[in-house]
Tab-separated table of N, CA, C and O in Angstrom:
chain	number	residue	atom	x	y	z
X	1	MET	N	13.552	-0.780	-6.913
X	1	MET	CA	12.997	0.537	-6.750
X	1	MET	C	13.939	1.370	-5.885
X	1	MET	O	14.512	0.871	-4.940
X	2	ARG	N	14.048	2.601	-6.236
X	2	ARG	CA	14.918	3.486	-5.476
X	2	ARG	C	14.200	4.815	-5.257
X	2	ARG	O	13.380	5.230	-6.078
X	3	PRO	N	14.478	5.460	-4.133
X	3	PRO	CA	13.821	6.746	-3.876
X	3	PRO	C	14.377	7.839	-4.774
X	3	PRO	O	15.516	7.762	-5.241
X	4	LEU	N	13.566	8.842	-5.001
X	4	LEU	CA	14.018	10.001	-5.762
X	4	LEU	C	14.956	10.837	-4.901
X	4	LEU	O	14.727	11.014	-3.713
X	5	ILE	N	16.000	11.335	-5.525
X	5	ILE	CA	16.868	12.271	-4.816
X	5	ILE	C	16.274	13.668	-4.991
X	5	ILE	O	15.461	13.899	-5.899
X	6	PRO	N	16.632	14.627	-4.118
X	6	PRO	CA	16.013	15.965	-4.202
X	6	PRO	C	16.070	16.597	-5.592
X	6	PRO	O	15.105	17.222	-6.031
X	7	GLN	N	17.168	16.417	-6.300
X	7	GLN	CA	17.278	17.001	-7.642
X	7	GLN	C	16.241	16.401	-8.580
X	7	GLN	O	15.600	17.111	-9.352
X	8	GLN	N	16.046	15.080	-8.508
X	8	GLN	CA	15.056	14.427	-9.361
X	8	GLN	C	13.643	14.875	-8.992
X	8	GLN	O	12.799	15.057	-9.867
X	9	THR	N	13.400	15.049	-7.702
X	9	THR	CA	12.090	15.504	-7.253
X	9	THR	C	11.787	16.883	-7.826
X	9	THR	O	10.680	17.144	-8.303
X	10	GLN	N	12.759	17.764	-7.810
X	10	GLN	CA	12.578	19.111	-8.349
X	10	GLN	C	12.348	19.058	-9.859
X	10	GLN	O	11.475	19.752	-10.387
X	11	GLU	N	13.110	18.215	-10.564
X	11	GLU	CA	12.930	18.082	-12.009
X	11	GLU	C	11.531	17.562	-12.330
X	11	GLU	O	10.875	18.046	-13.252
X	12	PHE	N	11.077	16.582	-11.546
X	12	PHE	CA	9.750	16.025	-11.746
X	12	PHE	C	8.684	17.094	-11.508
X	12	PHE	O	7.730	17.231	-12.274
X	13	SER	N	8.858	17.876	-10.463
X	13	SER	CA	7.924	18.960	-10.156
X	13	SER	C	7.881	19.985	-11.292
X	13	SER	O	6.802	20.451	-11.680
X	14	ASN	N	9.040	20.312	-11.837
X	14	ASN	CA	9.096	21.258	-12.957
X	14	ASN	C	8.369	20.707	-14.182
X	14	ASN	O	7.643	21.438	-14.862
X	15	LEU	N	8.560	19.413	-14.464
X	15	LEU	CA	7.871	18.795	-15.599
X	15	LEU	C	6.353	18.807	-15.391
X	15	LEU	O	5.595	19.094	-16.318
X	16	LEU	N	5.917	18.490	-14.177
X	16	LEU	CA	4.482	18.493	-13.886
X	16	LEU	C	3.858	19.867	-14.113
X	16	LEU	O	2.740	19.967	-14.625
X	17	SER	N	4.570	20.898	-13.721
X	17	SER	CA	4.009	22.244	-13.856
X	17	SER	C	3.819	22.648	-15.318
X	17	SER	O	3.040	23.549	-15.612
X	18	GLU	N	4.493	21.965	-16.222
X	18	GLU	CA	4.374	22.287	-17.644
X	18	GLU	C	3.304	21.460	-18.362
X	18	GLU	O	2.979	21.739	-19.510
X	19	LEU	N	2.759	20.449	-17.688
X	19	LEU	CA	1.782	19.566	-18.330
X	19	LEU	C	0.387	20.175	-18.337
X	19	LEU	O	0.031	20.959	-17.463
X	20	GLU	N	-0.399	19.745	-19.314
X	20	GLU	CA	-1.809	20.127	-19.358
X	20	GLU	C	-2.581	19.243	-18.377
X	20	GLU	O	-2.122	18.157	-18.003
X	21	GLU	N	-3.753	19.702	-17.982
X	21	GLU	CA	-4.547	18.982	-16.992
X	21	GLU	C	-4.853	17.546	-17.419
X	21	GLU	O	-4.765	16.616	-16.622
X	22	LYS	N	-5.175	17.333	-18.694
X	22	LYS	CA	-5.505	15.976	-19.155
X	22	LYS	C	-4.305	15.042	-19.028
X	22	LYS	O	-4.452	13.867	-18.713
X	23	ASP	N	-3.101	15.572	-19.230
X	23	ASP	CA	-1.902	14.753	-19.092
X	23	ASP	C	-1.630	14.406	-17.623
X	23	ASP	O	-1.187	13.299	-17.305
X	24	ILE	N	-1.912	15.348	-16.742
X	24	ILE	CA	-1.750	15.086	-15.309
X	24	ILE	C	-2.741	14.010	-14.861
X	24	ILE	O	-2.399	13.109	-14.089
X	25	LYS	N	-3.967	14.074	-15.381
X	25	LYS	CA	-4.968	13.051	-15.047
X	25	LYS	C	-4.538	11.684	-15.562
X	25	LYS	O	-4.735	10.669	-14.891
X	26	THR	N	-3.942	11.646	-16.743
X	26	THR	CA	-3.435	10.386	-17.290
X	26	THR	C	-2.327	9.831	-16.396
X	26	THR	O	-2.296	8.637	-16.079
X	27	LEU	N	-1.420	10.689	-15.973
X	27	LEU	CA	-0.342	10.267	-15.067
X	27	LEU	C	-0.903	9.748	-13.748
X	27	LEU	O	-0.425	8.744	-13.214
X	28	ARG	N	-1.910	10.451	-13.219
X	28	ARG	CA	-2.531	10.025	-11.961
X	28	ARG	C	-3.100	8.620	-12.102
X	28	ARG	O	-2.932	7.777	-11.220
X	29	GLU	N	-3.756	8.347	-13.216
X	29	GLU	CA	-4.319	7.011	-13.452
X	29	GLU	C	-3.211	5.976	-13.578
X	29	GLU	O	-3.329	4.865	-13.046
X	30	MET	N	-2.127	6.318	-14.252
X	30	MET	CA	-0.996	5.391	-14.382
X	30	MET	C	-0.399	5.064	-13.010
X	30	MET	O	-0.067	3.913	-12.726
X	31	ILE	N	-0.284	6.070	-12.155
X	31	ILE	CA	0.256	5.863	-10.811
X	31	ILE	C	-0.697	4.983	-10.010
X	31	ILE	O	-0.270	4.059	-9.303
X	32	HIS	N	-1.988	5.220	-10.127
X	32	HIS	CA	-2.988	4.418	-9.425
X	32	HIS	C	-2.892	2.951	-9.852
X	32	HIS	O	-2.915	2.044	-9.006
X	33	VAL	N	-2.762	2.702	-11.130
X	33	VAL	CA	-2.646	1.337	-11.644
X	33	VAL	C	-1.383	0.671	-11.100
X	33	VAL	O	-1.398	-0.494	-10.679
X	34	GLU	N	-0.280	1.403	-11.066
X	34	GLU	CA	0.975	0.845	-10.562
X	34	GLU	C	0.882	0.537	-9.071
X	34	GLU	O	1.350	-0.507	-8.609
X	35	LEU	N	0.265	1.417	-8.294
X	35	LEU	CA	0.101	1.157	-6.859
X	35	LEU	C	-0.783	-0.066	-6.621
X	35	LEU	O	-0.511	-0.878	-5.729
X	36	ASP	N	-1.840	-0.222	-7.416
X	36	ASP	CA	-2.695	-1.414	-7.318
X	36	ASP	C	-1.907	-2.679	-7.632
X	36	ASP	O	-2.035	-3.692	-6.943
X	37	ARG	N	-1.090	-2.610	-8.668
X	37	ARG	CA	-0.285	-3.772	-9.050
X	37	ARG	C	0.645	-4.178	-7.917
X	37	ARG	O	0.751	-5.357	-7.563
X	38	ARG	N	1.286	-3.201	-7.313
X	38	ARG	CA	2.215	-3.492	-6.213
X	38	ARG	C	1.482	-4.049	-4.997
X	38	ARG	O	1.974	-4.958	-4.328
X	39	ALA	N	0.297	-3.509	-4.706
X	39	ALA	CA	-0.485	-4.003	-3.568
X	39	ALA	C	-0.875	-5.458	-3.773
X	39	ALA	O	-0.851	-6.259	-2.831
X	40	LYS	N	-1.219	-5.825	-4.993
X	40	LYS	CA	-1.589	-7.214	-5.288
X	40	LYS	C	-0.395	-8.140	-5.108
X	40	LYS	O	-0.535	-9.251	-4.579
X	41	ILE	N	0.782	-7.702	-5.526
X	41	ILE	CA	1.990	-8.512	-5.366
X	41	ILE	C	2.279	-8.744	-3.888
X	41	ILE	O	2.593	-9.855	-3.464
X	42	VAL	N	2.160	-7.679	-3.086
X	42	VAL	CA	2.394	-7.811	-1.643
X	42	VAL	C	1.349	-8.742	-1.031
X	42	VAL	O	1.682	-9.614	-0.225
X	43	ALA	N	0.082	-8.585	-1.411
X	43	ALA	CA	-0.995	-9.395	-0.834
X	43	ALA	C	-0.771	-10.877	-1.080
X	43	ALA	O	-0.954	-11.695	-0.169
X	44	ILE	N	-0.357	-11.251	-2.277
X	44	ILE	CA	-0.191	-12.681	-2.556
X	44	ILE	C	1.063	-13.249	-1.904
X	44	ILE	O	1.241	-14.461	-1.887
X	45	SER	N	1.900	-12.390	-1.337
X	45	SER	CA	3.090	-12.901	-0.647
X	45	SER	C	2.752	-13.396	0.761
X	45	SER	O	3.556	-14.086	1.381
X	46	PHE	N	1.566	-13.046	1.281
X	46	PHE	CA	1.146	-13.526	2.592
X	46	PHE	C	0.440	-14.864	2.457
X	46	PHE	O	-0.105	-15.194	1.394
X	47	ARG	N	0.430	-15.639	3.543
X	47	ARG	CA	-0.213	-16.950	3.556
X	47	ARG	C	-1.185	-17.035	4.726
X	47	ARG	O	-0.940	-16.445	5.782
X	48	GLN	N	-2.267	-17.780	4.536
X	48	GLN	CA	-3.199	-18.007	5.638
X	48	GLN	C	-2.447	-18.663	6.783
X	48	GLN	O	-1.606	-19.533	6.573
X	49	GLY	N	-2.744	-18.208	8.006
X	49	GLY	CA	-2.090	-18.743	9.197
X	49	GLY	C	-0.814	-18.012	9.574
X	49	GLY	O	-0.262	-18.237	10.646
X	50	GLU	N	-0.347	-17.120	8.703
X	50	GLU	CA	0.880	-16.371	8.982
X	50	GLU	C	0.627	-15.333	10.074
X	50	GLU	O	-0.410	-14.695	10.116
X	51	LYS	N	1.600	-15.191	10.985
X	51	LYS	CA	1.508	-14.208	12.059
X	51	LYS	C	1.976	-12.849	11.531
X	51	LYS	O	3.031	-12.753	10.908
X	52	VAL	N	1.164	-11.813	11.788
X	52	VAL	CA	1.447	-10.466	11.286
X	52	VAL	C	1.143	-9.440	12.379
X	52	VAL	O	0.549	-9.767	13.409
X	53	TRP	N	1.539	-8.194	12.119
X	53	TRP	CA	1.158	-7.081	12.975
X	53	TRP	C	0.984	-5.839	12.113
X	53	TRP	O	1.497	-5.766	11.011
X	54	PHE	N	0.223	-4.881	12.639
X	54	PHE	CA	0.019	-3.611	11.951
X	54	PHE	C	-0.369	-2.566	12.982
X	54	PHE	O	-0.757	-2.887	14.109
X	55	LYS	N	-0.224	-1.303	12.614
X	55	LYS	CA	-0.669	-0.202	13.472
X	55	LYS	C	-2.055	0.223	13.015
X	55	LYS	O	-2.256	0.521	11.838
X	56	GLU	N	-2.989	0.263	13.959
X	56	GLU	CA	-4.321	0.742	13.606
X	56	GLU	C	-4.312	2.270	13.605
X	56	GLU	O	-3.316	2.882	13.960
X	57	LYS	N	-5.409	2.887	13.183
X	57	LYS	CA	-5.407	4.333	12.924
X	57	LYS	C	-5.093	5.195	14.134
X	57	LYS	O	-4.685	6.336	13.980
X	58	HIS	N	-5.255	4.667	15.348
X	58	HIS	CA	-4.938	5.439	16.545
X	58	HIS	C	-3.534	5.144	17.060
X	58	HIS	O	-3.142	5.651	18.105
X	59	GLY	N	-2.799	4.308	16.340
X	59	GLY	CA	-1.412	4.035	16.694
X	59	GLY	C	-1.165	2.763	17.482
X	59	GLY	O	-0.014	2.395	17.716
X	60	SER	N	-2.223	2.087	17.915
X	60	SER	CA	-2.038	0.832	18.645
X	60	SER	C	-1.537	-0.253	17.699
X	60	SER	O	-1.947	-0.310	16.532
X	61	ILE	N	-0.675	-1.102	18.205
X	61	ILE	CA	-0.163	-2.210	17.400
X	61	ILE	C	-1.048	-3.429	17.629
X	61	ILE	O	-1.311	-3.809	18.772
X	62	ILE	N	-1.526	-3.996	16.542
X	62	ILE	CA	-2.387	-5.173	16.580
X	62	ILE	C	-1.585	-6.360	16.044
X	62	ILE	O	-1.054	-6.315	14.944
X	63	HIS	N	-1.499	-7.428	16.857
X	63	HIS	CA	-0.859	-8.672	16.427
X	63	HIS	C	-1.966	-9.660	16.105
X	63	HIS	O	-2.973	-9.726	16.810
X	64	GLY	N	-1.780	-10.430	15.050
X	64	GLY	CA	-2.808	-11.395	14.704
X	64	GLY	C	-2.344	-12.403	13.677
X	64	GLY	O	-1.159	-12.505	13.370
X	65	THR	N	-3.331	-13.118	13.138
X	65	THR	CA	-3.086	-14.190	12.186
X	65	THR	C	-3.894	-13.942	10.918
X	65	THR	O	-5.076	-13.582	10.996
X	66	VAL	N	-3.268	-14.141	9.771
X	66	VAL	CA	-3.952	-13.994	8.486
X	66	VAL	C	-4.998	-15.099	8.354
X	66	VAL	O	-4.681	-16.279	8.506
X	67	THR	N	-6.253	-14.708	8.094
X	67	THR	CA	-7.313	-15.699	7.919
X	67	THR	C	-7.839	-15.750	6.489
X	67	THR	O	-8.388	-16.763	6.072
X	68	LYS	N	-7.689	-14.663	5.753
X	68	LYS	CA	-8.185	-14.621	4.370
X	68	LYS	C	-7.357	-13.619	3.591
X	68	LYS	O	-6.996	-12.562	4.106
X	69	ILE	N	-7.085	-13.934	2.335
X	69	ILE	CA	-6.296	-13.061	1.478
X	69	ILE	C	-7.160	-12.623	0.310
X	69	ILE	O	-7.645	-13.450	-0.460
X	70	GLY	N	-7.359	-11.322	0.200
X	70	GLY	CA	-8.118	-10.762	-0.913
X	70	GLY	C	-7.165	-10.252	-1.982
X	70	GLY	O	-5.967	-10.527	-1.969
X	71	ILE	N	-7.701	-9.485	-2.904
X	71	ILE	CA	-6.877	-8.965	-3.990
X	71	ILE	C	-5.850	-7.978	-3.471
X	71	ILE	O	-4.672	-8.059	-3.810
X	72	LYS	N	-6.281	-7.032	-2.629
X	72	LYS	CA	-5.354	-6.048	-2.058
X	72	LYS	C	-5.411	-6.011	-0.541
X	72	LYS	O	-4.507	-5.494	0.095
X	73	ASN	N	-6.481	-6.537	0.032
X	73	ASN	CA	-6.663	-6.498	1.481
X	73	ASN	C	-6.551	-7.892	2.071
X	73	ASN	O	-6.836	-8.891	1.398
X	74	ILE	N	-6.171	-7.933	3.343
X	74	ILE	CA	-5.983	-9.197	4.045
X	74	ILE	C	-6.824	-9.139	5.320
X	74	ILE	O	-6.840	-8.108	6.003
X	75	VAL	N	-7.513	-10.215	5.618
X	75	VAL	CA	-8.296	-10.289	6.842
X	75	VAL	C	-7.404	-10.877	7.927
X	75	VAL	O	-6.785	-11.926	7.737
X	76	VAL	N	-7.359	-10.158	9.066
X	76	VAL	CA	-6.501	-10.556	10.180
X	76	VAL	C	-7.370	-10.778	11.408
X	76	VAL	O	-8.179	-9.918	11.777
X	77	LYS	N	-7.202	-11.931	12.047
X	77	LYS	CA	-7.857	-12.218	13.331
X	77	LYS	C	-6.857	-11.856	14.408
X	77	LYS	O	-5.786	-12.439	14.503
X	78	PRO	N	-7.170	-10.833	15.228
X	78	PRO	CA	-6.223	-10.416	16.263
X	78	PRO	C	-6.045	-11.486	17.330
X	78	PRO	O	-6.957	-12.262	17.605
X	79	ASP	N	-4.848	-11.508	17.940
X	79	ASP	CA	-4.581	-12.445	19.030
X	79	ASP	C	-5.505	-12.159	20.209
X	79	ASP	O	-5.926	-13.077	20.903
X	80	ALA	N	-5.787	-10.886	20.458
X	80	ALA	CA	-6.694	-10.485	21.541
X	80	ALA	C	-7.931	-9.857	20.913
X	80	ALA	O	-7.839	-8.886	20.178
X	81	GLY	N	-9.083	-10.429	21.191
X	81	GLY	CA	-10.313	-9.863	20.648
X	81	GLY	C	-11.045	-10.846	19.765
X	81	GLY	O	-10.501	-11.872	19.360
X	82	ILE	N	-12.285	-10.496	19.451
X	82	ILE	CA	-13.110	-11.401	18.661
X	82	ILE	C	-13.401	-10.880	17.256
X	82	ILE	O	-13.818	-11.627	16.393
X	83	LEU	N	-13.172	-9.604	17.035
X	83	LEU	CA	-13.431	-9.020	15.721
X	83	LEU	C	-12.266	-9.307	14.779
X	83	LEU	O	-11.148	-9.558	15.214
X	84	THR	N	-12.521	-9.241	13.489
X	84	THR	CA	-11.446	-9.355	12.503
X	84	THR	C	-11.221	-7.986	11.872
X	84	THR	O	-12.093	-7.124	11.896
X	85	TRP	N	-10.053	-7.808	11.321
X	85	TRP	CA	-9.684	-6.554	10.664
X	85	TRP	C	-9.420	-6.844	9.193
X	85	TRP	O	-8.755	-7.826	8.856
X	86	ARG	N	-9.924	-5.973	8.324
X	86	ARG	CA	-9.564	-6.019	6.898
X	86	ARG	C	-8.507	-4.942	6.697
X	86	ARG	O	-8.779	-3.750	6.829
X	87	VAL	N	-7.292	-5.373	6.375
X	87	VAL	CA	-6.145	-4.473	6.349
X	87	VAL	C	-5.534	-4.468	4.947
X	87	VAL	O	-5.331	-5.521	4.347
X	88	HIS	N	-5.227	-3.275	4.433
X	88	HIS	CA	-4.527	-3.166	3.148
X	88	HIS	C	-3.164	-3.825	3.310
X	88	HIS	O	-2.482	-3.635	4.324
X	89	SER	N	-2.746	-4.567	2.325
X	89	SER	CA	-1.520	-5.364	2.421
X	89	SER	C	-0.282	-4.513	2.709
X	89	SER	O	0.654	-4.981	3.342
X	90	SER	N	-0.292	-3.261	2.296
X	90	SER	CA	0.886	-2.420	2.510
X	90	SER	C	1.097	-2.043	3.975
X	90	SER	O	2.176	-1.591	4.355
X	91	PHE	N	0.068	-2.232	4.811
X	91	PHE	CA	0.175	-1.890	6.233
X	91	PHE	C	0.618	-3.071	7.096
X	91	PHE	O	0.891	-2.908	8.281
X	92	LEU	N	0.669	-4.271	6.524
X	92	LEU	CA	1.001	-5.457	7.298
X	92	LEU	C	2.504	-5.702	7.362
X	92	LEU	O	3.232	-5.441	6.405
X	93	ASN	N	2.924	-6.234	8.507
X	93	ASN	CA	4.315	-6.627	8.715
X	93	ASN	C	4.330	-8.052	9.237
X	93	ASN	O	3.471	-8.429	10.049
X	94	ARG	N	5.290	-8.834	8.802
X	94	ARG	CA	5.421	-10.190	9.307
X	94	ARG	C	6.087	-10.168	10.682
X	94	ARG	O	6.920	-9.340	10.953
X	95	GLU	N	5.664	-11.108	11.527
X	95	GLU	CA	6.303	-11.209	12.842
X	95	GLU	C	7.560	-12.021	12.740
X	95	GLU	O	7.781	-12.791	11.874
């Protein structure tokens, strides 16, 4: 995968502006399916017992251990605290 360069981004924007609403909705669904597919691939790359970290919504970094792996989300038991976190796989980083 490679990022779009500014010229490609502009070309893509121009193409979008020419599409009908139903075609844009179809594209949106295709993008959603692709993002789900990628999230599942990332999720299955983690293992129970693996040490991970993530930033919670207020910016604090939480370190913990993977306790359960779902389809797209992973349950993490923090090193400090008694609650568990259900975290989307794209937000997790390996230690």
